[in-house]
Short mmCIF file of C-alpha atoms in Angstrom, two decimals:
data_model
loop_
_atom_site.label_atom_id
_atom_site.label_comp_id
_atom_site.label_asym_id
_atom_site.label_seq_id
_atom_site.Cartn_x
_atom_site.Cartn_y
_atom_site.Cartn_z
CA UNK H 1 102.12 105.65 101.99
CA UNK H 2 101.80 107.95 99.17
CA UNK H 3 99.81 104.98 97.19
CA UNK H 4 97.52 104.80 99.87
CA UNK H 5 97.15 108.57 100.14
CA UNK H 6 96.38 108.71 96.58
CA UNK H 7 93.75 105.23 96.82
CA UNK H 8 92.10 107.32 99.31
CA UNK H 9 91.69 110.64 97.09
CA UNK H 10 90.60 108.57 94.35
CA UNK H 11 87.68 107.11 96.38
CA UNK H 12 86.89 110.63 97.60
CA UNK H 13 86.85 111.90 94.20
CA UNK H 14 84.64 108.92 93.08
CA UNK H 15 82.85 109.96 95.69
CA UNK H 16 82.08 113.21 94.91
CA UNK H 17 81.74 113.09 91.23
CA UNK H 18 78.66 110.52 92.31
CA UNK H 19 77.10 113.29 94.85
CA UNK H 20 77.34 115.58 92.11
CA UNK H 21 76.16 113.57 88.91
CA UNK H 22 74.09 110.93 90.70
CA UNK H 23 72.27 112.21 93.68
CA UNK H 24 68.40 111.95 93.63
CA UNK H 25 66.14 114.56 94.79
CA UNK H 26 66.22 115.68 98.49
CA UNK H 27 62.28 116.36 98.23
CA UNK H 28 60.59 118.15 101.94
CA UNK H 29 57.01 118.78 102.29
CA UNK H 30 56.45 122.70 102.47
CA UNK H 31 52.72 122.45 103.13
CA UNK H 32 49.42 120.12 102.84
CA UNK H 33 45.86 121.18 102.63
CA UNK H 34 42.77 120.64 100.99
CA UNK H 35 41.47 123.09 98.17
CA UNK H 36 37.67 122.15 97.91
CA UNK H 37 37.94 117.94 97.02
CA UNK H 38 41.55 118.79 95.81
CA UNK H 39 44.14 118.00 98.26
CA UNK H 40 47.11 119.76 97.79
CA UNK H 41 50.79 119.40 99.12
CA UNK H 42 53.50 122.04 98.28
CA UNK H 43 57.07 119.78 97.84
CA UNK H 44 60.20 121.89 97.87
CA UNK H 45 63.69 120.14 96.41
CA UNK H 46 66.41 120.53 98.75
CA UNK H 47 68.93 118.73 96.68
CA UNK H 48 71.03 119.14 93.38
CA UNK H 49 69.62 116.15 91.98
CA UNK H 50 66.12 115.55 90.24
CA UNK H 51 63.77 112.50 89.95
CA UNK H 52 60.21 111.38 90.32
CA UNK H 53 58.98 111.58 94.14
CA UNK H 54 55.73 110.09 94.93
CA UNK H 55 53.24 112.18 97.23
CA UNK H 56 50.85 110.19 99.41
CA UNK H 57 47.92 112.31 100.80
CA UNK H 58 45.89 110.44 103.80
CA UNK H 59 42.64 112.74 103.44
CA UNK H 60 40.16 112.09 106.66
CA UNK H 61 36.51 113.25 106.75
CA UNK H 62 34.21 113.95 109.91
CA UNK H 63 32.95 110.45 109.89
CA UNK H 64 34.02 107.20 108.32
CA UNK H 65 37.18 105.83 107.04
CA UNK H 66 40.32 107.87 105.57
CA UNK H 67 40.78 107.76 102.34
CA UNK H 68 44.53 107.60 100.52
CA UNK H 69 45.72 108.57 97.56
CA UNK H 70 49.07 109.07 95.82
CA UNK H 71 50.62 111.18 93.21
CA UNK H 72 53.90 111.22 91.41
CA UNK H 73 55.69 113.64 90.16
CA UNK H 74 59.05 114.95 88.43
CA UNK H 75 60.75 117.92 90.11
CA UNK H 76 64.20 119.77 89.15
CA UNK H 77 66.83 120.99 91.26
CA UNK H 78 65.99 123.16 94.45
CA UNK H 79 62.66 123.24 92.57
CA UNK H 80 59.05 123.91 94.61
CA UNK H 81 56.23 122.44 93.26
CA UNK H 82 52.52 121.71 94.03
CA UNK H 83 50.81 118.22 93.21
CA UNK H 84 47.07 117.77 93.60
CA UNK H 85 44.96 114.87 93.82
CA UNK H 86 41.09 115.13 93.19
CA UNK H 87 39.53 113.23 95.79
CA UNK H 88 36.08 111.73 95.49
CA UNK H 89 33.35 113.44 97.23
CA UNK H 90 35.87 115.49 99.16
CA UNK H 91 33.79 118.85 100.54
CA UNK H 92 36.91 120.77 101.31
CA UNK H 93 36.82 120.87 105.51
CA UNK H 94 38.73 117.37 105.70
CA UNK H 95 41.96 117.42 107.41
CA UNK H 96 45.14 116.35 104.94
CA UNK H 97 48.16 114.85 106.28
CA UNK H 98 51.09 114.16 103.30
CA UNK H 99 53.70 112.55 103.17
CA UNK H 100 56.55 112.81 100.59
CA UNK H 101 58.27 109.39 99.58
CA UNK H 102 61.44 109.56 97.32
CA UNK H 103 62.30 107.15 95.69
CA UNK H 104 58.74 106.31 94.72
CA UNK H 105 57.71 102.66 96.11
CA UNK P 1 107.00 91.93 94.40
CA UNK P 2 107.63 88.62 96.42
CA UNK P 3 109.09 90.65 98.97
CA UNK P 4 106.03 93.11 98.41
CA UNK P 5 104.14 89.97 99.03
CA UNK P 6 105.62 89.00 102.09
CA UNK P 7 105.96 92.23 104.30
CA UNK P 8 102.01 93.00 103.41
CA UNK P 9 100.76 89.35 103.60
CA UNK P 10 102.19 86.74 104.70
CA UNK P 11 104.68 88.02 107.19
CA UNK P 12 104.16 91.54 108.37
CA UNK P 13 105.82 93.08 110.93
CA UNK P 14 108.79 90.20 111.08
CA UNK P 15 111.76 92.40 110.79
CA UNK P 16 112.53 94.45 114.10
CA UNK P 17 111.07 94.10 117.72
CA UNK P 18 109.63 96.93 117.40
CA UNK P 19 107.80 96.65 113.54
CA UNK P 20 106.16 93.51 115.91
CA UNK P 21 105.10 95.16 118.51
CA UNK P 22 103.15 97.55 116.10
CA UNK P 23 101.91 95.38 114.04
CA UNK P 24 100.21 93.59 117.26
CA UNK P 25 98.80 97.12 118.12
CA UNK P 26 97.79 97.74 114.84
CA UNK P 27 95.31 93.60 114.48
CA UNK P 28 93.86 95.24 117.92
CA UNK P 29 92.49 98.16 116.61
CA UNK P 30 91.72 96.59 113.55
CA UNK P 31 89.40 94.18 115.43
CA UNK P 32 87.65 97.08 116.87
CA UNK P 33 87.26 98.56 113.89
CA UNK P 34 86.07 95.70 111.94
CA UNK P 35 83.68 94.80 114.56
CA UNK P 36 82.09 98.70 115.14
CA UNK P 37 81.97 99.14 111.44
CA UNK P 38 80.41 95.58 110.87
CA UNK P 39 77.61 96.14 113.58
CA UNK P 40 77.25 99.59 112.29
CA UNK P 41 76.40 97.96 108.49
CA UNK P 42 74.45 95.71 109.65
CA UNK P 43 72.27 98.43 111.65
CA UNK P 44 72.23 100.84 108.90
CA UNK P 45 71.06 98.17 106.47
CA UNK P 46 68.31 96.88 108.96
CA UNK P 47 67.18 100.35 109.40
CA UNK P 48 67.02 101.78 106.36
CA UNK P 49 65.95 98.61 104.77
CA UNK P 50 62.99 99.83 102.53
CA UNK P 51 65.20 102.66 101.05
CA UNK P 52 67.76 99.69 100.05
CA UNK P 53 64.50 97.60 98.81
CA UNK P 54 63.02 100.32 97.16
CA UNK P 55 67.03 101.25 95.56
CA UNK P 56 67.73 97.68 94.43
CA UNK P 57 64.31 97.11 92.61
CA UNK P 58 64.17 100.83 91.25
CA UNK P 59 68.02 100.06 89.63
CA UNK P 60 68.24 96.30 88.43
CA UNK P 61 70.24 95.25 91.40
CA UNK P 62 69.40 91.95 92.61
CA UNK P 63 67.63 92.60 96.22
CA UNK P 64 69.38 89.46 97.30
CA UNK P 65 72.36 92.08 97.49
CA UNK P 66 71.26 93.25 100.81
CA UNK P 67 70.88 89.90 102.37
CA UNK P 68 74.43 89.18 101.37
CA UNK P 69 75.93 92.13 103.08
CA UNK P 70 73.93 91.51 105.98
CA UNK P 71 75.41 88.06 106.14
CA UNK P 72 78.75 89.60 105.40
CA UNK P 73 78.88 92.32 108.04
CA UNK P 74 77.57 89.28 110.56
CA UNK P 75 79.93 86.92 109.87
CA UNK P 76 83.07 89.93 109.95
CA UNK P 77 81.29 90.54 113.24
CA UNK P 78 81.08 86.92 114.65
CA UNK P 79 84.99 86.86 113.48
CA UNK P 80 86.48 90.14 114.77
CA UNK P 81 84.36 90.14 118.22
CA UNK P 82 87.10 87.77 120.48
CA UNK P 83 89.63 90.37 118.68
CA UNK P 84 87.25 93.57 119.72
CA UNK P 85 87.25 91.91 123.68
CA UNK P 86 91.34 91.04 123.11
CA UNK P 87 91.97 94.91 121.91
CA UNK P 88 89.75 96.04 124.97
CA UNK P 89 91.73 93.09 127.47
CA UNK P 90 94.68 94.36 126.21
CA UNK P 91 93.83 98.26 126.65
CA UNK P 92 92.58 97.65 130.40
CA UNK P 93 96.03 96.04 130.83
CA UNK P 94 97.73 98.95 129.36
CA UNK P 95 95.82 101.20 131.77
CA UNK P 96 95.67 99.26 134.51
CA UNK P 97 99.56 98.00 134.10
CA UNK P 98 98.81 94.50 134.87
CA UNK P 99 101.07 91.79 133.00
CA UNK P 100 98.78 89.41 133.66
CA UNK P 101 97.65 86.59 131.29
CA UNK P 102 94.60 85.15 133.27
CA UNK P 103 92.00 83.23 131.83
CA UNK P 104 93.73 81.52 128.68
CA UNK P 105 93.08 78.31 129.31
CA UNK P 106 95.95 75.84 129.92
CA UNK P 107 99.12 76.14 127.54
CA UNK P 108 99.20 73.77 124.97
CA UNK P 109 100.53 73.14 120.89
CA UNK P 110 100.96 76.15 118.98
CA UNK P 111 101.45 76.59 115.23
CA UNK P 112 103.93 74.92 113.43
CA UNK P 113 106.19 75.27 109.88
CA UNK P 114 108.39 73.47 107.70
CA UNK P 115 111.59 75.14 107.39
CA UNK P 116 113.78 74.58 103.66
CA UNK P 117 116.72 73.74 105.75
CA UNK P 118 117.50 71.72 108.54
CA UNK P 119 118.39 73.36 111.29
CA UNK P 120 120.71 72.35 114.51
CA UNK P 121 123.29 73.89 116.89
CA UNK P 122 126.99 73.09 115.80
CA UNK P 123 127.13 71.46 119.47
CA UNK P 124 124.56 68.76 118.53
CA UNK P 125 122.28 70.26 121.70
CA UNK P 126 118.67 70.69 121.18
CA UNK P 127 117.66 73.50 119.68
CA UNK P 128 114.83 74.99 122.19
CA UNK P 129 114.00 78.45 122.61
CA UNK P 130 112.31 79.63 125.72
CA UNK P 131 109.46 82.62 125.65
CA UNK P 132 109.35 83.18 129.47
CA UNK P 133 106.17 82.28 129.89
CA UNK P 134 104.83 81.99 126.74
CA UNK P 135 105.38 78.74 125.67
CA UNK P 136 109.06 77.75 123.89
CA UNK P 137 110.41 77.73 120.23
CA UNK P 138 110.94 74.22 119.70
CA UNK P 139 113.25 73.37 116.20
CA UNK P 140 113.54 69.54 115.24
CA UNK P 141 115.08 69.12 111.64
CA UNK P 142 113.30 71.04 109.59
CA UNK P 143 110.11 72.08 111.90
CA UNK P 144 109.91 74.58 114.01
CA UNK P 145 106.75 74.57 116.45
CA UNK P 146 105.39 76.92 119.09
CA UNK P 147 105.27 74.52 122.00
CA UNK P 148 103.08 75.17 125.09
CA UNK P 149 101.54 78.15 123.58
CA UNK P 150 98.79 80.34 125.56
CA UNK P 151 95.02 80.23 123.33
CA UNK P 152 97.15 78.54 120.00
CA UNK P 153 99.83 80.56 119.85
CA UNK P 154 101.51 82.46 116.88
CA UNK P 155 102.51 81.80 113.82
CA UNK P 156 103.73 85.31 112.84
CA UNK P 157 106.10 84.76 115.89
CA UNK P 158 108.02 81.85 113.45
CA UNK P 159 107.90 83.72 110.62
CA UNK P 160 109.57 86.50 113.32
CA UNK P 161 112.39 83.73 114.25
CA UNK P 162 113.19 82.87 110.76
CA UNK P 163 113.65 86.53 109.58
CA UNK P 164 115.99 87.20 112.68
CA UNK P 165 118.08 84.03 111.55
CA UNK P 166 118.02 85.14 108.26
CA UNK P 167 119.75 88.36 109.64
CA UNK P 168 122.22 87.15 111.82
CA UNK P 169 123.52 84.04 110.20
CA UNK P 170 122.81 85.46 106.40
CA UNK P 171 121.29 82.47 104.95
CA UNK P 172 118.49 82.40 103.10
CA UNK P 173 115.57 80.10 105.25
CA UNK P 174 112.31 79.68 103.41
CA UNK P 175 109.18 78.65 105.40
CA UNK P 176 108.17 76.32 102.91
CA UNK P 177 104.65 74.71 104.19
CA UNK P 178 102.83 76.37 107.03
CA UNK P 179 101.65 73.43 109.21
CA UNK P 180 98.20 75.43 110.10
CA UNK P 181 97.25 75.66 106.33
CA UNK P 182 98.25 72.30 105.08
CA UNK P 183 99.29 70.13 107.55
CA UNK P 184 99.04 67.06 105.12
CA UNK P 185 101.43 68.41 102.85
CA UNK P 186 103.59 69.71 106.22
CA UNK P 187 103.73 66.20 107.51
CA UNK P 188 104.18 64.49 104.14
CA UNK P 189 107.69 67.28 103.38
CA UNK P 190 109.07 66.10 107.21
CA UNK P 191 108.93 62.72 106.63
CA UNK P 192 110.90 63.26 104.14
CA UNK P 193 113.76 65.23 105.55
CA UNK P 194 113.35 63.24 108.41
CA UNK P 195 113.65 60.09 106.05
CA UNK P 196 117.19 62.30 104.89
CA UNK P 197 118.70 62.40 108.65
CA UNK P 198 118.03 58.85 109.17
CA UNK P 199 119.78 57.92 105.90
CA UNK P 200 122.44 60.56 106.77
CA UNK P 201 123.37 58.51 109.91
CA UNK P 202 123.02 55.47 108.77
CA UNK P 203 125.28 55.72 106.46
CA UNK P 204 127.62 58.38 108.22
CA UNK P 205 128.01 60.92 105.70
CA UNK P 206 127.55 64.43 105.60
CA UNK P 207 124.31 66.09 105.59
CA UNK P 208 122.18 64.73 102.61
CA UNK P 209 119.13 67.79 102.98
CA UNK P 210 120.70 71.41 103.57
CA UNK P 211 121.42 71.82 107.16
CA UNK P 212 122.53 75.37 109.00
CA UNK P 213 124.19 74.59 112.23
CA UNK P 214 123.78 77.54 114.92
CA UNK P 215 126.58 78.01 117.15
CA UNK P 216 126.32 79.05 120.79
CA UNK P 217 127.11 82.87 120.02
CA UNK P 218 124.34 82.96 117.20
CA UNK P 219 121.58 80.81 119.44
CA UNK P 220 121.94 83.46 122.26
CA UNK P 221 121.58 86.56 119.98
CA UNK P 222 118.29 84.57 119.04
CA UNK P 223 116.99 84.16 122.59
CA UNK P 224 117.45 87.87 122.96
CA UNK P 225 115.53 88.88 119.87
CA UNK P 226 112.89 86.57 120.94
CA UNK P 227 112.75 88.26 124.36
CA UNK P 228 112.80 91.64 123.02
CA UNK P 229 108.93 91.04 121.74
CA UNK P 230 108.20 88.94 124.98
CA UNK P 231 105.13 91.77 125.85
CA UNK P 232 104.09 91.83 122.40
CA UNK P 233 103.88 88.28 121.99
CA UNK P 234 101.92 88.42 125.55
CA UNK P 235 99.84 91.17 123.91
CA UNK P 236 98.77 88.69 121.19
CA UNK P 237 97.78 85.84 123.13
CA UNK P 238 94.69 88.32 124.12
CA UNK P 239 94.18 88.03 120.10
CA UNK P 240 92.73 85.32 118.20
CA UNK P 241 95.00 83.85 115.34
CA UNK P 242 92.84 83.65 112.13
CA UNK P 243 94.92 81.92 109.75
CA UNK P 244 94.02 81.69 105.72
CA UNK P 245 95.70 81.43 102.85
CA UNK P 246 94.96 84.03 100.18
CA UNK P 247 94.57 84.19 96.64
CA UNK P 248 94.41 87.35 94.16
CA UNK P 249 92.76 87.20 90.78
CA UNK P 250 92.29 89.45 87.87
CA UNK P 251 89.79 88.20 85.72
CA UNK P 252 90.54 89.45 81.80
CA UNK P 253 87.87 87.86 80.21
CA UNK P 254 85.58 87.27 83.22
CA UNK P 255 83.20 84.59 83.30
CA UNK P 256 80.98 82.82 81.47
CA UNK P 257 83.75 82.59 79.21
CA UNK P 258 86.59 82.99 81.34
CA UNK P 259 89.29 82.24 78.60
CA UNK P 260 91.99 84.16 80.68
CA UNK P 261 92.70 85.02 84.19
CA UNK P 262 95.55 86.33 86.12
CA UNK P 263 95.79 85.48 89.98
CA UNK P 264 98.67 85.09 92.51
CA UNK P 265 98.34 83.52 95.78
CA UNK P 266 100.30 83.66 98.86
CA UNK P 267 100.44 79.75 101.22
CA UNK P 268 99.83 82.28 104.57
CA UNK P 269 98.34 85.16 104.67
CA UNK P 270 98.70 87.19 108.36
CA UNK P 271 95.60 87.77 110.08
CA UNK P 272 96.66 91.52 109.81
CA UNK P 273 96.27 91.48 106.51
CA UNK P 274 92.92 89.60 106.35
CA UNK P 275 91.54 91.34 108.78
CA UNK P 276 92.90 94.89 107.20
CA UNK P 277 91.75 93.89 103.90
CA UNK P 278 88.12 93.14 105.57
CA UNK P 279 88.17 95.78 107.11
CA UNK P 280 88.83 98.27 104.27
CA UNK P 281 86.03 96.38 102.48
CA UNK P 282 83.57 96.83 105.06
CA UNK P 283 84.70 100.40 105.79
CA UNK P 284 84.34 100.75 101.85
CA UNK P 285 80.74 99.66 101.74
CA UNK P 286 80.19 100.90 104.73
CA UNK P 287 80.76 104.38 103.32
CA UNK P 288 78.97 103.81 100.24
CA UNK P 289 75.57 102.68 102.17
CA UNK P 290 76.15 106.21 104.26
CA UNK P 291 76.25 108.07 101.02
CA UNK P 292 73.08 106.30 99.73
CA UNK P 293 70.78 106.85 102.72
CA UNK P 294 72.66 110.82 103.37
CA UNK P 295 72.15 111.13 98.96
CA UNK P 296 69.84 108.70 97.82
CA UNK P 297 70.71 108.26 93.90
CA UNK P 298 68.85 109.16 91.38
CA UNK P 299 66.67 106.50 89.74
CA UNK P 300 64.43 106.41 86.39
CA UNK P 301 60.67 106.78 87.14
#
């Protein structure tokens, strides 16, 4: 009984030392918008952890197809950051959707 | 450690009425669990299958990884499911009271063992236990068989037999070949100490293999013991009787080169502790998977 007890500690332990010195970042998107042919997305880390997230901005004009784009970058714990991807012949009026992708594909 | 061996593995739950009773409870609700927390992996993975993709190629672990526990938590899940609808039979009869055994199929040969000693009663009698309903305990020589068992019977109910007789007569009586396992080598030991009897009679002498003779007193404290787990033992037909040997190794110098390994490995291994032992694996994976997609690790860039 007491083995077992212990067995099942240990594994909690393991656990938790791997939250703690292992976890990734918990990355959310804050906010997404277009800054003259810049889009721009605003990540925020929720986590303890850091690591490279990948941002993929879906920028669609008036007329004709949308045009995609990703970005990667490195953020630290409970960290906010901005990334920003020039986008060809962008005016500034398009309407931005992001998405944030951890890990990056 | 070879009694160690024995209460975990091979013969669990063998010493009281009671210990049997629990252990039946306890392969019920392991079946559940082991077929919730199977289903459940195999969801979870199929789900969240591009964060495992994206994990495995992102960390140097082969992809093929995922497949395996896929097939893993299918094939616990094909396995433990008549268990899952036996734990849930055998619930609804708790509830509903019922004693009922419906639905079976029609009784017929249940495990068998080879005992290290020949047994017979002292009045030269056949040595038959009946199970009220249940089948019998049928002893010839040195085999003891579950006869006119309901869905294949139980083998954990001999090993249950041969610890009571250990107790009341207080004689050692090893189960030396279970006849599920290896019924070639079963066979092949009682011809032998069949071949012994004959001899024995033929030429009139004393017993030639080691023989325990039960008197009356002893055969009837027997019958009750074995009626004591009568609704157990009814409990368990609802069960199905996986039966494997099992084998423990400790590789010190693992493979390629594999110079030296340590393993121990027991002829019969009880279904509880197969199924417990999946189970915990599962369960363990299971847990890891949850931790994963609630903290996905870090990886390099």
């Amino acid at each position: 009984m007491m083995r077992g007890v212990i067995s099942v500690l240990a594994l909690v332990a393991i656990g938790a030392l791997f939250v703690h010195s292992c976890s990734g970042p918990r990355p959310r998107l804050v906010s997404a918008h277009m800054r003259g042919p810049v889009a721009s997305a605003t990540v925020r880390n929720e986590g303890p952890g850091e690591g490279e997230v990948e941002v993929e901005f879906r920028v669609q004009g008036r007329a004709g197809p949308a045009v995609t784009k990703s970005e990667k970058a490195s953020i630290a714990p409970h960290e906010e950051v901005v990334v920003e991807s020039r986008i060809d012949g962008a005016r500034g009026d398009e309407r931005v959707e992001a998405q944030v992708v951890y890990p990056p594909r | 450690m070879r009694g160690y061996l024995k209460r975990i593995v091979t013969e669990p739950g063998v010493d009281t009425a009671r210990a049997y009773a629990r252990r039946v409870r306890l392969l019920a609700v392991t079946y559940v669990v082991l077929f919730v927390s199977s289903c459940g992996g195999a969801v979870l993975l199929a789900l969240e299958g591009k964060l495992f993709v994206t994990l495995a190629q992102r960390s140097n672990v082969e992809t093929l990884t995922i497949l395996f526990l896929l097939v893993f938590y299918s094939y616990l899940a094909m396995l433990s499911a008549p268990g899952a609808l036996g734990a849930v039979r055998i619930a609804a009869r708790g509830i509903r009271g019922t004693q009922g055994l419906d639905g079976l199929g029609p009784p017929g040969d249940g495990p068998y063992a080879a005992l290290g000693v020949v047994l017979e009663r002292s009045d030269g009698a056949p040595l038959t236990f009946e199970l009220e309903g249940l089948g019998r305990l049928a002893i010839d020589g040195a085999r003891i068989a579950h006869r006119d068992a309901l869905r294949g019977g139980s083998a954990d109910l001999i090993g249950y037999f041969v610890r009571q007789l250990e107790e009341i007569t207080g004689r050692d009586v090893p189960i030396v070949v279970w006849g599920q396992l290896d019924d070639d080598d079963a066979e092949r030991y009682l011809a032998q100490v069949s071949f012994a009897r004959a001899l024995q009679k033929h030429l009139g002498a004393g017993p030639l293999w080691p023989t325990l003779a039960l008197n009356a007193a002893q055969c009837d404290e027997l019958s009750l013991r074995l009626l004591e787990i009568g609704p157990a033992l009814a409990e368990e037909c609802l069960l199905p009787d996986w039966e494997y040997s099992a084998e423990h190794k400790l590789p010190v110098i693992p493979e390629p080169l594999g110079l030296v390994s340590l393993g121990r490995s027991a002829k019969r291994a009880d279904p509880m502790a197969t199924m417990g032992f999946a189970t915990a694996m599962v369960l363990l994976t299971l847990g890891v998977i949850v931790l994963f997609v609630l903290r996905t690790p870090w990886v390099p860039g």
